[in-house]
Amino acid sequence: MRLPALVLRNLKRRPLATALTTISVSLGVGLFSAVGALRDASEQAFHRSAGVCDLLVGAKGSALELTLNALYHVGASAGNIPYPVYQDLRQTKGVKWSVPMVVGDSYRGFRVIGVTDDLFQKLEVPDFGKLRFAEGGGFSFSAAQLDDFHAEVVEHAAALAEDEHDHDHEADDGHDHHDHDLADLAAENGWFVAVIGSKVASETGLKLNSTFEPAHNLVEGGGDAHDEAESKVVGVLESTGTPLDRAIFIPAAAFYAIEGHQATEQSSFGGALDPHGLSAIMVRTQAGYYHLQVRSKIKNRLDAQAVEPVQEIRKLFQIVGNIDGALRMIALMVVIVALTGVLVAIYNTMGARQKEFAVLRALGAKRRTILGLVTAESAAISLFGGVLGMVVAGVGVTLASDQIQEITGVAISPLPDLQDLQFLLAITAMGALAGLVPAARAYRTEAARHLSSSL
Amino acid sequence: MIRLQNVHKSYRKNGLVTPVLDVPELEIPVAQRVALVGRSGSGKTTLLNLLSGLVKADSGLVQVDDEDLTTMSEAACDRFRARSVGYMFQSFHLLDGFTAVENVELGASFAGRSGPRKEAEQLLVALELGERLHHFPGELSIGQQARVALARALIGSPKLVLADEPTGALDGETANTILDLLLKKSLEQGVTLVVATHDLEVAAAFDRIVRVEDLQ
Ligand SMILES: Nc1ncnc2c1ncn2[C@@H]1O[C@H](COP(=O)(O)OP(=O)(O)OP(=O)(O)O)[C@@H](O)[C@H]1O
Ligand SMILES: [Mg+2]
């Protein structure tokens, strides 16, 4: 019999102890690798979502808040930036494309975002590419059309201010009048349309050609429905696994045309200068020098800032990283406790196995061989436990992977990576180390003494 | 060729020294079959252990095939035992968790040679245990266990076979079978055989009888 066979046979002779200790090791290892897999998945997911643009221009304030608000729909908008920032940006050398965003409406908890059609033509999601449609297609609404419409909006606002000044008691009528002009203009151009994310489609039941009325206010169920602003769904996006799946996109013009949006989204940081400003602009620049130049150009402004979403998310994960580090520490403790259990379980058999070791010695086994045999038993339990734990974690992750992919767009691989293999190796080594304690006792067995006693 | 000279062995415990064995002179030529007799506690097992290198003499020369076991390192003794010695223990000491064939195989597992499984099967078949290869010791009669222990001592064709009371636990007929097998196999393979026994009838079947008490 070869030594590995001998080790396995000895483990098989104590099925209960072997099974229980193996399972206890697998628990710790499974926990460890599941925490790792989920962390990797969430980090990847966050990075993907942040990677749709390399600069995010928005109101001054917290860079992380801006990133989370604009790209992940978390929290309320910090305020607006003046519209000319967008026009400037498009003239700036090194800017490949930019997509403006205006927010403030929601439909059944999903954010309605006013954009231009550059979103469909230019934006690329990492590991996914340009947006694709499960049904229908995008609307067309160019940057030039937005410029024109925005000029119209500003003009109407000026006229409105005059009206209010002249006929204070007739303000309501005038308000209505001007809004209808804008709404009519938007309607004539066919801009009361929407493209919805996959999650929006599955959760609200909206589909191609459905109509809906967005409500002002981002809070779910809150706000009044804009009945004159009924929008028709012209496209349903394929799932990207990013917050884009949870958004409803409409032409920015439709947003400005909707009643109540004038002079509401004001920033306390300077966006107030333009009541018809933008919430944020997603920007893709040319790499290297131009990127820095575009950034510093915006940095010099008092009314806007440019942040790098990927950097912000990286910083966020440095904080979150501590939490999952703590979780992994706990898992490691579980592993250590389990290995102690292995040690004790094997140690307890040593007394009864003196004869076995004595016989092996008498048959020519060296002391070192006996030491190795016992150490290997512990190492084997650790290895099996480790493999089992990873398999269980892998199966769990596989079972959850569809859901994870749907939520995060990240396909997590249940296959072990190099780090997992290193961990497995480390666990096995630690198991061997634990095994040294009973092995040392086996090593000291005096063969002759245990052979003279019968049985 | 085995040569012992001025061998002294004593056990000490709590400062108390118990002399166990003194052998001024003993020579056993190659392929001789020797019966070691003596009353209980006279040191038969101790002598066998000395010859196998399992126990070291306090002083003197224990030479087996030109190798001096008293000066050899423990690891070297282990290697010598693995390669050159077959040992049939008092009360056999088969390992419970291992089948008959595995027990036999273990006899050759530490010599670093390959293919002991086949040889183990052949040996057991020759000892009429072909039907019992995969039985565990607890499932074998005492006589069958004795044959497994014999096969374990013979596997790997050791030059020296030691047996400690191989017939002690057996009834007359089974004892005779085991003894015949032991003598026959060692004759066939030309091995040196040293068997400890307290049974003079058994001893009579050997080439030579050595009385342990007479050595000193
Ligand atoms: N490990 C030991 N420590 C102390 N004394 C021992 C040890 N092993 C054997 N002895 C003593 O050495 C003496 C010889 O023992 P040994 O086993 O060689 O006798 P034996 O001739 O084989 O006896 P038996 O016929 O009963 O097997 C005994 O008195 C025994 O008590
Ligand atoms: Mg004895």
PDB file of N, CA and C in Angstrom, chain A residues 54-55 93-96 284-296 308:
ATOM      1  N   ASP A  54     -15.985  58.507 -18.355  1.00  0.00           N
ATOM      2  CA  ASP A  54     -14.800  58.677 -17.526  1.00  0.00           C
ATOM      3  C   ASP A  54     -14.785  60.005 -16.777  1.00  0.00           C
ATOM      4  N   LEU A  55     -15.708  60.873 -17.106  1.00  0.00           N
ATOM      5  CA  LEU A  55     -15.880  62.082 -16.306  1.00  0.00           C
ATOM      6  C   LEU A  55     -17.363  62.294 -16.089  1.00  0.00           C
ATOM      7  N   LYS A  93     -11.856  70.522 -26.838  1.00  0.00           N
ATOM      8  CA  LYS A  93     -11.035  69.519 -27.501  1.00  0.00           C
ATOM      9  C   LYS A  93     -10.805  68.335 -26.556  1.00  0.00           C
ATOM     10  N   GLY A  94     -10.878  67.158 -27.089  1.00  0.00           N
ATOM     11  CA  GLY A  94     -10.606  65.996 -26.259  1.00  0.00           C
ATOM     12  C   GLY A  94     -11.869  65.337 -25.736  1.00  0.00           C
ATOM     13  N   VAL A  95     -13.012  65.996 -25.906  1.00  0.00           N
ATOM     14  CA  VAL A  95     -14.264  65.379 -25.476  1.00  0.00           C
ATOM     15  C   VAL A  95     -14.794  64.528 -26.628  1.00  0.00           C
ATOM     16  N   LYS A  96     -14.897  63.254 -26.416  1.00  0.00           N
ATOM     17  CA  LYS A  96     -15.376  62.363 -27.485  1.00  0.00           C
ATOM     18  C   LYS A  96     -16.884  62.474 -27.612  1.00  0.00           C
ATOM     19  N   ARG A 284     -17.198  61.284 -22.082  1.00  0.00           N
ATOM     20  CA  ARG A 284     -16.079  60.387 -22.429  1.00  0.00           C
ATOM     21  C   ARG A 284     -15.032  61.248 -23.115  1.00  0.00           C
ATOM     22  N   THR A 285     -13.823  61.223 -22.580  1.00  0.00           N
ATOM     23  CA  THR A 285     -12.755  62.029 -23.173  1.00  0.00           C
ATOM     24  C   THR A 285     -11.758  61.125 -23.860  1.00  0.00           C
ATOM     25  N   GLN A 286     -10.888  61.781 -24.638  1.00  0.00           N
ATOM     26  CA  GLN A 286      -9.761  61.025 -25.155  1.00  0.00           C
ATOM     27  C   GLN A 286      -8.817  60.774 -23.987  1.00  0.00           C
ATOM     28  N   ALA A 287      -8.100  59.687 -24.085  1.00  0.00           N
ATOM     29  CA  ALA A 287      -7.266  59.309 -22.944  1.00  0.00           C
ATOM     30  C   ALA A 287      -6.086  60.253 -22.773  1.00  0.00           C
ATOM     31  N   GLY A 288      -5.489  60.179 -21.622  1.00  0.00           N
ATOM     32  CA  GLY A 288      -4.221  60.861 -21.355  1.00  0.00           C
ATOM     33  C   GLY A 288      -4.359  62.367 -21.161  1.00  0.00           C
ATOM     34  N   TYR A 289      -3.563  63.093 -21.951  1.00  0.00           N
ATOM     35  CA  TYR A 289      -3.439  64.537 -21.772  1.00  0.00           C
ATOM     36  C   TYR A 289      -4.796  65.247 -21.844  1.00  0.00           C
ATOM     37  N   TYR A 290      -5.606  64.865 -22.854  1.00  0.00           N
ATOM     38  CA  TYR A 290      -6.888  65.552 -23.038  1.00  0.00           C
ATOM     39  C   TYR A 290      -7.806  65.365 -21.842  1.00  0.00           C
ATOM     40  N   HIS A 291      -7.755  64.176 -21.311  1.00  0.00           N
ATOM     41  CA  HIS A 291      -8.600  63.872 -20.154  1.00  0.00           C
ATOM     42  C   HIS A 291      -8.300  64.857 -19.018  1.00  0.00           C
ATOM     43  N   LEU A 292      -7.004  65.040 -18.769  1.00  0.00           N
ATOM     44  CA  LEU A 292      -6.589  65.949 -17.693  1.00  0.00           C
ATOM     45  C   LEU A 292      -6.987  67.383 -18.022  1.00  0.00           C
ATOM     46  N   GLN A 293      -6.859  67.714 -19.303  1.00  0.00           N
ATOM     47  CA  GLN A 293      -7.163  69.081 -19.717  1.00  0.00           C
ATOM     48  C   GLN A 293      -8.651  69.395 -19.542  1.00  0.00           C
ATOM     49  N   VAL A 294      -9.485  68.451 -19.971  1.00  0.00           N
ATOM     50  CA  VAL A 294     -10.928  68.657 -19.840  1.00  0.00           C
ATOM     51  C   VAL A 294     -11.276  68.792 -18.365  1.00  0.00           C
ATOM     52  N   ARG A 295     -10.657  67.944 -17.607  1.00  0.00           N
ATOM     53  CA  ARG A 295     -10.922  67.954 -16.171  1.00  0.00           C
ATOM     54  C   ARG A 295     -10.551  69.285 -15.532  1.00  0.00           C
ATOM     55  N   SER A 296      -9.361  69.748 -15.848  1.00  0.00           N
ATOM     56  CA  SER A 296      -8.913  70.971 -15.179  1.00  0.00           C
ATOM     57  C   SER A 296      -9.703  72.171 -15.679  1.00  0.00           C
ATOM     58  N   GLU A 308     -14.196  61.716 -11.469  1.00  0.00           N
ATOM     59  CA  GLU A 308     -13.961  60.456 -12.172  1.00  0.00           C
ATOM     60  C   GLU A 308     -14.710  59.367 -11.411  1.00  0.00           C
TER      61      GLU A 308
END
